[in-house]
PDB file of C-alpha atoms and ligand atoms in Angstrom:
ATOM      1  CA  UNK A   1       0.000   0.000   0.000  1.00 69.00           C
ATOM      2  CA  UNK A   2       1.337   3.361  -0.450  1.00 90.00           C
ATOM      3  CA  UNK A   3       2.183   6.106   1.820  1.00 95.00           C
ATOM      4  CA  UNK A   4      -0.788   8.264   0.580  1.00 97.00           C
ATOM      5  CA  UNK A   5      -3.057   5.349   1.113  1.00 96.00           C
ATOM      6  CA  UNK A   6      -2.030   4.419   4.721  1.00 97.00           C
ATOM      7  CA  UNK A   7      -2.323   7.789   5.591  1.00 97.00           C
ATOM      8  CA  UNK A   8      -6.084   8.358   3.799  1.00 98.00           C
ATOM      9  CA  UNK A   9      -6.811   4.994   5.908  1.00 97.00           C
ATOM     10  CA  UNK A  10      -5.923   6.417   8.521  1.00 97.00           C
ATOM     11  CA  UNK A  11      -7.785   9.665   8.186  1.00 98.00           C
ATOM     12  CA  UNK A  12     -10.902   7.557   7.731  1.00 98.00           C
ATOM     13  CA  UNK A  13      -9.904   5.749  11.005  1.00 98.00           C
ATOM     14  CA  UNK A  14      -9.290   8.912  12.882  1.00 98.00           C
ATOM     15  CA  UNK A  15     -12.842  10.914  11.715  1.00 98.00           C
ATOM     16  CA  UNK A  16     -14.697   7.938  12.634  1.00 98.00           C
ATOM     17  CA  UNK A  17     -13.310   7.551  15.904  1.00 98.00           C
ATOM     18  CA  UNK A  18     -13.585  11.186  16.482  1.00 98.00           C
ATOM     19  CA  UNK A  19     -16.988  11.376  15.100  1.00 98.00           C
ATOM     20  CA  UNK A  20     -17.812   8.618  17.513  1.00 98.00           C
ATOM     21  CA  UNK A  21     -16.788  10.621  20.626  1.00 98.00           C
ATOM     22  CA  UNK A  22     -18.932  13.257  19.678  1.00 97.00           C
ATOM     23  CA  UNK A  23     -21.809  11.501  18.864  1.00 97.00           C
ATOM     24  CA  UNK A  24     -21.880  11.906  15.000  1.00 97.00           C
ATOM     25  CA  UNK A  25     -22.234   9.834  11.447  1.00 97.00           C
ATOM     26  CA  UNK A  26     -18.877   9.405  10.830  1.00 96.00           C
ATOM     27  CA  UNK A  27     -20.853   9.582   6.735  1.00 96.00           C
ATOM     28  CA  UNK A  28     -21.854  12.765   7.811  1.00 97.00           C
ATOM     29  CA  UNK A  29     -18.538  14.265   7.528  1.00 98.00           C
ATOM     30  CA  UNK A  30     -16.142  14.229   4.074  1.00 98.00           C
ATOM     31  CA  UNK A  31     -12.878  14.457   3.518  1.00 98.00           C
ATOM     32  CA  UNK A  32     -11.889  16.906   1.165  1.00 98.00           C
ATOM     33  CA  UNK A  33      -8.125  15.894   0.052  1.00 98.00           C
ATOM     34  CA  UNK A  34      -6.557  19.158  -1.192  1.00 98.00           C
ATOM     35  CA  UNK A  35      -4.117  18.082  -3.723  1.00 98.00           C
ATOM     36  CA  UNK A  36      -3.196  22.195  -4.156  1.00 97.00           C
ATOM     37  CA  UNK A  37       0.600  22.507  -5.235  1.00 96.00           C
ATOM     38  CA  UNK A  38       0.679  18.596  -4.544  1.00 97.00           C
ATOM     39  CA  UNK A  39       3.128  16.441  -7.582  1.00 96.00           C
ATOM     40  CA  UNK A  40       1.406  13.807  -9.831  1.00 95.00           C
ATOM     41  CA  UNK A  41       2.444  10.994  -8.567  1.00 96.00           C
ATOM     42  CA  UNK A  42       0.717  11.772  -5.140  1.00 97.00           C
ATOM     43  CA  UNK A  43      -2.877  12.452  -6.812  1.00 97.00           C
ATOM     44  CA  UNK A  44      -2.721   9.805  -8.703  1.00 97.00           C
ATOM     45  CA  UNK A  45      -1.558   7.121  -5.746  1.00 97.00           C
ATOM     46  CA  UNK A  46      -4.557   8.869  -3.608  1.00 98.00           C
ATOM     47  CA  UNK A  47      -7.253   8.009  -6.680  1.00 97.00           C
ATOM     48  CA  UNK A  48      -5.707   4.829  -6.611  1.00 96.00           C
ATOM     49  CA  UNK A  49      -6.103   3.986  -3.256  1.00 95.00           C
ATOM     50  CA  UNK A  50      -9.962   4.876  -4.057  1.00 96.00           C
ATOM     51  CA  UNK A  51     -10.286   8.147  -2.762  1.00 98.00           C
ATOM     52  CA  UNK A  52     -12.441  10.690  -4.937  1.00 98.00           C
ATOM     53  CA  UNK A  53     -13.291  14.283  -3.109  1.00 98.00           C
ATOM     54  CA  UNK A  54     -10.439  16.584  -3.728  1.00 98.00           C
ATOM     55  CA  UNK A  55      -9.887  20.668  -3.180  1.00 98.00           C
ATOM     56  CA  UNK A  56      -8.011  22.368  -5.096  1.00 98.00           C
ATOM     57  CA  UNK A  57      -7.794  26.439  -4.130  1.00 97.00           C
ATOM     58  CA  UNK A  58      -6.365  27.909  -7.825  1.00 98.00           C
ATOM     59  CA  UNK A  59      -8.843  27.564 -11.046  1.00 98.00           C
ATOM     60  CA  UNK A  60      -5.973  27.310 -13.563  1.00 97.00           C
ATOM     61  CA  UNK A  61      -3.528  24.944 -11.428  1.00 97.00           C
ATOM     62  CA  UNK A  62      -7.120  22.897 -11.110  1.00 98.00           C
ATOM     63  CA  UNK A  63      -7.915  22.690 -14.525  1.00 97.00           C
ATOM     64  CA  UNK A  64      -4.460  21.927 -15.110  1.00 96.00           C
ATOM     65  CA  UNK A  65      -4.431  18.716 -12.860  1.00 96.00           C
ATOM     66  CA  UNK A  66      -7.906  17.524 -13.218  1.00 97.00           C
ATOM     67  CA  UNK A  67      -9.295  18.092 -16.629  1.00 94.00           C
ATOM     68  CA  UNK A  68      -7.645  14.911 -18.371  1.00 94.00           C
ATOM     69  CA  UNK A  69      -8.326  13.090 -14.983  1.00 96.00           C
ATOM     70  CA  UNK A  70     -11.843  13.927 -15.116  1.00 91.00           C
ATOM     71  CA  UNK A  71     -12.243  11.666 -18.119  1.00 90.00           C
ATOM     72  CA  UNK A  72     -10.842   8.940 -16.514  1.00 94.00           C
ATOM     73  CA  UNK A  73     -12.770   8.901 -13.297  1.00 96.00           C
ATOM     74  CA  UNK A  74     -16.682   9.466 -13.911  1.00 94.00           C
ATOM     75  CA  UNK A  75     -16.904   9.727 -10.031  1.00 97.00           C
ATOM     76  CA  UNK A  76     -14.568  12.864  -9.187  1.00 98.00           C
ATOM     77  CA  UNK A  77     -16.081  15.454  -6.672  1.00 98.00           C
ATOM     78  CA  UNK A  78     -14.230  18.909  -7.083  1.00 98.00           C
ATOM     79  CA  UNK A  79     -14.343  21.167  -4.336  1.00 98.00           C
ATOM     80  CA  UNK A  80     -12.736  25.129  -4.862  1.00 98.00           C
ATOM     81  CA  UNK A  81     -11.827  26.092  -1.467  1.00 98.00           C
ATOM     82  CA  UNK A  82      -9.573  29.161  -2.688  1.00 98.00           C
ATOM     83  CA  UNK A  83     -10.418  33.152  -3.773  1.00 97.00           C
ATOM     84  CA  UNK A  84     -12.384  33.394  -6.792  1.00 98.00           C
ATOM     85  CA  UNK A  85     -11.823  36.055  -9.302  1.00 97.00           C
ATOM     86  CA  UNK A  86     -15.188  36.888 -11.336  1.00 97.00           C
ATOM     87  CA  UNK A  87     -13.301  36.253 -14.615  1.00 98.00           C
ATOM     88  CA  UNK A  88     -12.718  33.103 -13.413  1.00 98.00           C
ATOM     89  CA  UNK A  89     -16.323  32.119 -13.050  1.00 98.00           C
ATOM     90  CA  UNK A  90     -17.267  30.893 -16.653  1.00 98.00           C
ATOM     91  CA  UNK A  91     -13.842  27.733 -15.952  1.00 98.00           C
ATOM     92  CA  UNK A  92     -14.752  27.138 -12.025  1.00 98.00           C
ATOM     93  CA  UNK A  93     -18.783  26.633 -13.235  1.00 98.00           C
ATOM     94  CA  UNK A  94     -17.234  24.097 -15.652  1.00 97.00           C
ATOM     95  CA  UNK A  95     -14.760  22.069 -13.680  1.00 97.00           C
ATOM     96  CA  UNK A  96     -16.000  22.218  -9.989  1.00 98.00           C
ATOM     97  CA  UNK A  97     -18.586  20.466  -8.504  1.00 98.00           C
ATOM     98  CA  UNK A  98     -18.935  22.505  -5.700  1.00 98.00           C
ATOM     99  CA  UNK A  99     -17.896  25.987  -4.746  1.00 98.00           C
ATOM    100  CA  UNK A 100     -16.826  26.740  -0.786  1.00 98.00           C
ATOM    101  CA  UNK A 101     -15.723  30.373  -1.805  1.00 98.00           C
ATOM    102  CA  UNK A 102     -18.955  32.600  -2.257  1.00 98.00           C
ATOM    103  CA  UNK A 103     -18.332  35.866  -0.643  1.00 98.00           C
ATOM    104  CA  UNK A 104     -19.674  38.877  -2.176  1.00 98.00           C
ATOM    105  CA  UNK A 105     -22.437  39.996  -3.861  1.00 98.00           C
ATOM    106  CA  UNK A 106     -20.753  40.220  -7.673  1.00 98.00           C
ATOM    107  CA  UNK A 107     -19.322  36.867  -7.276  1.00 98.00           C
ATOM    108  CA  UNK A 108     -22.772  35.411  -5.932  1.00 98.00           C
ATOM    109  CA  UNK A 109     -24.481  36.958  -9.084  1.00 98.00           C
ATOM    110  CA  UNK A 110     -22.179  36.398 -11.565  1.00 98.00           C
ATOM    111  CA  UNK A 111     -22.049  32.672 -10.571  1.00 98.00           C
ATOM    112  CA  UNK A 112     -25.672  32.200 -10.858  1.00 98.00           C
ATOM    113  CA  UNK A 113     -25.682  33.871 -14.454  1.00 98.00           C
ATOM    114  CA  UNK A 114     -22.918  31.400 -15.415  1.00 98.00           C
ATOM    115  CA  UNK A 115     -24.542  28.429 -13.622  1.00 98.00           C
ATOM    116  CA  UNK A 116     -27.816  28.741 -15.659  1.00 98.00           C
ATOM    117  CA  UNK A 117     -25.652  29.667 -18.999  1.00 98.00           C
ATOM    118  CA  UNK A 118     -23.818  26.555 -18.659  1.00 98.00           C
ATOM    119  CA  UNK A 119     -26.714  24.528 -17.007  1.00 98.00           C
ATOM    120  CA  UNK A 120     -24.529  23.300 -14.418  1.00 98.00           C
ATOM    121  CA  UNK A 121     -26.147  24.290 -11.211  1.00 98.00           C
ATOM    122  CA  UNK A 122     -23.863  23.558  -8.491  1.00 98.00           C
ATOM    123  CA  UNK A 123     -24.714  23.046  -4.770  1.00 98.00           C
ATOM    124  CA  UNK A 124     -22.271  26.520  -2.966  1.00 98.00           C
ATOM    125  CA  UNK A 125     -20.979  27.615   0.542  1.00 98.00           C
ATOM    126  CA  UNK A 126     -20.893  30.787   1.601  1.00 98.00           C
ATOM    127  CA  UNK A 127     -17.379  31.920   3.077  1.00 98.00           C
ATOM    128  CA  UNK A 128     -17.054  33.635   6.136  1.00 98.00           C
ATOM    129  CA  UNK A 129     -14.210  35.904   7.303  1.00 98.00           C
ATOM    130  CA  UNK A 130     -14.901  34.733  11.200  1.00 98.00           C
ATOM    131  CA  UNK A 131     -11.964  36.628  12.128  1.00 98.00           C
ATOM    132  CA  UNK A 132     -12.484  40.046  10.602  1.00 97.00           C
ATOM    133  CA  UNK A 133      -9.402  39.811   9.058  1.00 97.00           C
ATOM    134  CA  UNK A 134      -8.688  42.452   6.796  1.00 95.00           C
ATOM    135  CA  UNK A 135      -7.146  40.699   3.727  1.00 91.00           C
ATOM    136  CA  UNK A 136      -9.120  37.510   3.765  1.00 95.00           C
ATOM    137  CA  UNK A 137     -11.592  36.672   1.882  1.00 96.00           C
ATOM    138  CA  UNK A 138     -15.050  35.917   2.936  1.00 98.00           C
ATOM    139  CA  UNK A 139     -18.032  38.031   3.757  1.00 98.00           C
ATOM    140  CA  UNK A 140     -17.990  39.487   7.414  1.00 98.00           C
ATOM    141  CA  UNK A 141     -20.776  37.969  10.018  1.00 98.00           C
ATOM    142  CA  UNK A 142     -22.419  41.211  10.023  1.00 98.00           C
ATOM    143  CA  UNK A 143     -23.187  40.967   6.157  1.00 98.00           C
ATOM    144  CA  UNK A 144     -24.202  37.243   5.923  1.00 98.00           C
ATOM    145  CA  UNK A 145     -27.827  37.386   6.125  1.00 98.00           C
ATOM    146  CA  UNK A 146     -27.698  40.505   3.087  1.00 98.00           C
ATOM    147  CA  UNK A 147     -25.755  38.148   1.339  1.00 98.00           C
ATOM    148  CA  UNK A 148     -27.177  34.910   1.756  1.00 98.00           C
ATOM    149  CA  UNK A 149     -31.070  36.185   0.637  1.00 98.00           C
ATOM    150  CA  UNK A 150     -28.976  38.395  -2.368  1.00 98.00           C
ATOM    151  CA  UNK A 151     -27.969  34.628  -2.835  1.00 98.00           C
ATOM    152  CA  UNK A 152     -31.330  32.806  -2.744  1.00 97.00           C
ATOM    153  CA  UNK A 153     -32.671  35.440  -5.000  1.00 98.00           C
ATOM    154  CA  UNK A 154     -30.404  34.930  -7.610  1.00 97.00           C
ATOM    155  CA  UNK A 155     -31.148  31.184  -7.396  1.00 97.00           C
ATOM    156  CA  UNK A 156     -27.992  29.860  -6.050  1.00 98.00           C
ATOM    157  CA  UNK A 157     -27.677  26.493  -3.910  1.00 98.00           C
ATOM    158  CA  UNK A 158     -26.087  27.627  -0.918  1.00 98.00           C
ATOM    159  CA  UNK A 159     -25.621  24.427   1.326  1.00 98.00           C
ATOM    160  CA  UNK A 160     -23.753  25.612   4.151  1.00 98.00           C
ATOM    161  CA  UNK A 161     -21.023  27.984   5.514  1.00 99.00           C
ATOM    162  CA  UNK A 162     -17.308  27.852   5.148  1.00 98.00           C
ATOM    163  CA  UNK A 163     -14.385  29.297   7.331  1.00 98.00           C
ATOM    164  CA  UNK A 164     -10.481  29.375   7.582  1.00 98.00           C
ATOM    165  CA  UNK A 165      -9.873  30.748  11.387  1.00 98.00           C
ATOM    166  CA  UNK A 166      -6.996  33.251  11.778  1.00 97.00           C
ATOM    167  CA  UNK A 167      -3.685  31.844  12.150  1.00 95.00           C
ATOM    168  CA  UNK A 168      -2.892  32.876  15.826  1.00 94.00           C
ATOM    169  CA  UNK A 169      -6.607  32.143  17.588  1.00 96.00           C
ATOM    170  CA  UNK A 170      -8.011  28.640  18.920  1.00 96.00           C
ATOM    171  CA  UNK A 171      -9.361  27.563  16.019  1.00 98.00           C
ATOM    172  CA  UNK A 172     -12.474  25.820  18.179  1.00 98.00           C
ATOM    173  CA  UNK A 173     -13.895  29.062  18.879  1.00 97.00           C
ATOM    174  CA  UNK A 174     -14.455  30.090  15.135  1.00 98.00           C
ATOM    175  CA  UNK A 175     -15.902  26.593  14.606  1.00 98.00           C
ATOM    176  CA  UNK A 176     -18.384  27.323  16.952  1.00 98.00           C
ATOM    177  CA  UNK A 177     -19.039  30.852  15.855  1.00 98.00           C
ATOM    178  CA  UNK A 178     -19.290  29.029  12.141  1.00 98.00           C
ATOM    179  CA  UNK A 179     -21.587  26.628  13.670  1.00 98.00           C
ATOM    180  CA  UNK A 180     -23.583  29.156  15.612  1.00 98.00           C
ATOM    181  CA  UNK A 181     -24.348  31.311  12.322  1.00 98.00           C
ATOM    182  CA  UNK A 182     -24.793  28.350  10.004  1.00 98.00           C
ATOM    183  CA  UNK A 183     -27.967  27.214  12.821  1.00 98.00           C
ATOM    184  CA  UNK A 184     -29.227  30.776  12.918  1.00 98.00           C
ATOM    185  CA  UNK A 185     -29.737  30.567   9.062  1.00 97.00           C
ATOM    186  CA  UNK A 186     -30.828  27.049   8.782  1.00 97.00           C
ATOM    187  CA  UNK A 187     -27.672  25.838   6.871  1.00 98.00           C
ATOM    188  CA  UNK A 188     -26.646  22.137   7.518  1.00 97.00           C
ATOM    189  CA  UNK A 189     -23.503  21.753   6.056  1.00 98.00           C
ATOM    190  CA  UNK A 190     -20.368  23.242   7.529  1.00 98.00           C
ATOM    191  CA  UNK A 191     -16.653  23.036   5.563  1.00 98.00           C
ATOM    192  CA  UNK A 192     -14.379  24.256   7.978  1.00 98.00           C
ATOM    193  CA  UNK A 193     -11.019  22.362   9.570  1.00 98.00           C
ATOM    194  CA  UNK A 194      -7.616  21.399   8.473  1.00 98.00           C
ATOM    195  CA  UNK A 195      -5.035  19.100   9.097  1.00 97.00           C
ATOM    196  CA  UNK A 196      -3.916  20.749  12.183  1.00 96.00           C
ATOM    197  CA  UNK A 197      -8.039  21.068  13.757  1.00 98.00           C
ATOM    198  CA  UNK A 198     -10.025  18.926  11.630  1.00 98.00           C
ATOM    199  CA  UNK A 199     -10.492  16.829  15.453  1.00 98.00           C
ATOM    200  CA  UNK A 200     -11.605  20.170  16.966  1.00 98.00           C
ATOM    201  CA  UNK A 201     -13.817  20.735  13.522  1.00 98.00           C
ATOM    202  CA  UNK A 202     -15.869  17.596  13.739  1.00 98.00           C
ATOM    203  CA  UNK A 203     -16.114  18.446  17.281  1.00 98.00           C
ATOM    204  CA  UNK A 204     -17.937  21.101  16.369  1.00 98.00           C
ATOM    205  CA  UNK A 205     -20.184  20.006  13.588  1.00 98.00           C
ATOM    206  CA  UNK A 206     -17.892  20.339  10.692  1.00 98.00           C
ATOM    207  CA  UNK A 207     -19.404  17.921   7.402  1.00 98.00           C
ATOM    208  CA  UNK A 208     -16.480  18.644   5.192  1.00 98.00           C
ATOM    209  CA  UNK A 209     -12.705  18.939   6.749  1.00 98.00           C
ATOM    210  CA  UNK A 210     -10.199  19.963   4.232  1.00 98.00           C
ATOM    211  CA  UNK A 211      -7.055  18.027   4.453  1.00 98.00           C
ATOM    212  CA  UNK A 212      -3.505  18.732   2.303  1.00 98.00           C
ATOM    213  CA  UNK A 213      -0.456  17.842   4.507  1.00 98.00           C
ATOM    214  CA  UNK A 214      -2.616  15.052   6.427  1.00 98.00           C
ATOM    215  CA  UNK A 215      -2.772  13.422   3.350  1.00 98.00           C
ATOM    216  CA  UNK A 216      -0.269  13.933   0.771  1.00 97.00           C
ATOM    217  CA  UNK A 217       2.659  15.415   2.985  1.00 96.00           C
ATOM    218  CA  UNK A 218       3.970  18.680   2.745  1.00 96.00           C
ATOM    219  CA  UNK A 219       3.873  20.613  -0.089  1.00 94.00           C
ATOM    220  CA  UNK A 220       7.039  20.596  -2.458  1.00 90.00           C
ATOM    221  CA  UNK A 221       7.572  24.360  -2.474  1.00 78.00           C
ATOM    222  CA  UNK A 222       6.599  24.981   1.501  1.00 64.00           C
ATOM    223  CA  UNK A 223       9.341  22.327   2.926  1.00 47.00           C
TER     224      UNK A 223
HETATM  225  C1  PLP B   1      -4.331  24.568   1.760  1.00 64.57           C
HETATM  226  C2  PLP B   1      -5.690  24.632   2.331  1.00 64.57           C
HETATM  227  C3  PLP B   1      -6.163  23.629   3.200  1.00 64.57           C
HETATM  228  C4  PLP B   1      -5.326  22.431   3.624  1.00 64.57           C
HETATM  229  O1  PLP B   1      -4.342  22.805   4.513  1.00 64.57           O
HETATM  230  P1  PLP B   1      -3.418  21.676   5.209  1.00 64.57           P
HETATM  231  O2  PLP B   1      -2.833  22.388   6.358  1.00 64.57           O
HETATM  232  O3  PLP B   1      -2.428  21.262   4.185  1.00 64.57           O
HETATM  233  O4  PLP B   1      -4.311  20.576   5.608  1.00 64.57           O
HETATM  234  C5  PLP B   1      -7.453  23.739   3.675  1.00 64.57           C
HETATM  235  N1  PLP B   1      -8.253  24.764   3.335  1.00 64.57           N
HETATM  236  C6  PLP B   1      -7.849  25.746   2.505  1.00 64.57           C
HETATM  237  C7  PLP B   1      -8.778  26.844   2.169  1.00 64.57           C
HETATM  238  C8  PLP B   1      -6.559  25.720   1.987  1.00 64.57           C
HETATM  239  O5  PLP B   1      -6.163  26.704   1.158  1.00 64.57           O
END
């Protein structure tokens, strides 16, 4: 077995267990495998060892990677996790299956326009910037609801909330903040964890964790 499969096995082991504890459907909760910056070799061993939800956070490095490997695997789930541009929108509409990075109203309308050009009308999280960090993306708690009814106007699927915490604060708290809002608005689905939290995520209700390192090891150009 290879490295990248032990340590998806293992994953699997670990968000059951933890999922478990907390008295959860261990199938409520997927792992998103961001292959992001990640070589080949590694993707390919991780397909191999069956695994098919993958993040990816750049449109072109995405297309890049997973357009020819689209054709070979009918049963790919594409998640962007990463800042979306709005010229962007017409490629991410056609190679993603869903989009975690909704924050602002010209993105939320321009994806709907493109969603029922290309007929493709995929299921959306709404980003939020739990922190109130200036340069980070996502829409700030205080303009949620605005945005998620400018959202449900324009016809858009939005399935749940998504979150990266700051850097420097206990992530658990903006999990439960995440959580908090996601109740408030009747969202069920909640993308937030990584491979340093993603315990402390499903903790807290998290049904997608996002995993890179945990899964493929570092990335090449961060060693
Ligand atoms: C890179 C990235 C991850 C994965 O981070 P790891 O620490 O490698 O698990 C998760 N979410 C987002 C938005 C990312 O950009």
């Amino acid at each position: 077995m290879s490295q990248i499969s032990e340590n998806l096995n293992k994953l699997y082991e670990e968000i059951a267990k933890t999922a478990e504890e907390w008295g959860r459907a261990a199938d409520d909760i997927s792992l998103v495998a961001v292959s992001k910056k990640q070589p080949d070799e590694r993707i390919d061993a991780a397909l191999a060892g069956g695994h098919r939800v993958y993040g990816e956070n750049r449109v072109q490095e995405a297309q890049e990677r997973w357009e020819k490997r689209r054709a070979e695997y009918d049963d790919l789930t594409l998640h962007l996790i990463g800042p979306l541009q709005t010229n962007k929108v017409k490629d991410a509409v056609a190679l993603f299956d869903v989009i975690e990075v909704v924050d602002r109203p010209k993105l939320a309308r321009k994806l709907a326009k493109e969603m029922d050009r290309q007929d493709r009308h995929l299921p959306c999280f709404i980003q939020v910037n739990t922190g109130k960090e200036d340069q980070k993306s996502g829409v700030l708690p205080a303009d949620l609801p605005g945005l998620l009814s400018l959202c449900r106007d324009e016809g858009l699927d939005i399935i749940g909330l998504m979150c990266i915490p700051p850097v420097d604060d206990p992530p658990g708290l903006h999990f439960a903040y995440l959580k908090q809002l996601a109740d408030d608005h009747g969202l069920k689905q909640l993308s937030m964890g990584m491979s340093g939290d993603y315990d402390k995520a499903i903790a807290a209700g998290a049904t997608a964790i996002r995993v890179g390192t945990g899964v493929f090891g570092p990335r090449p150009d961060s060693a």
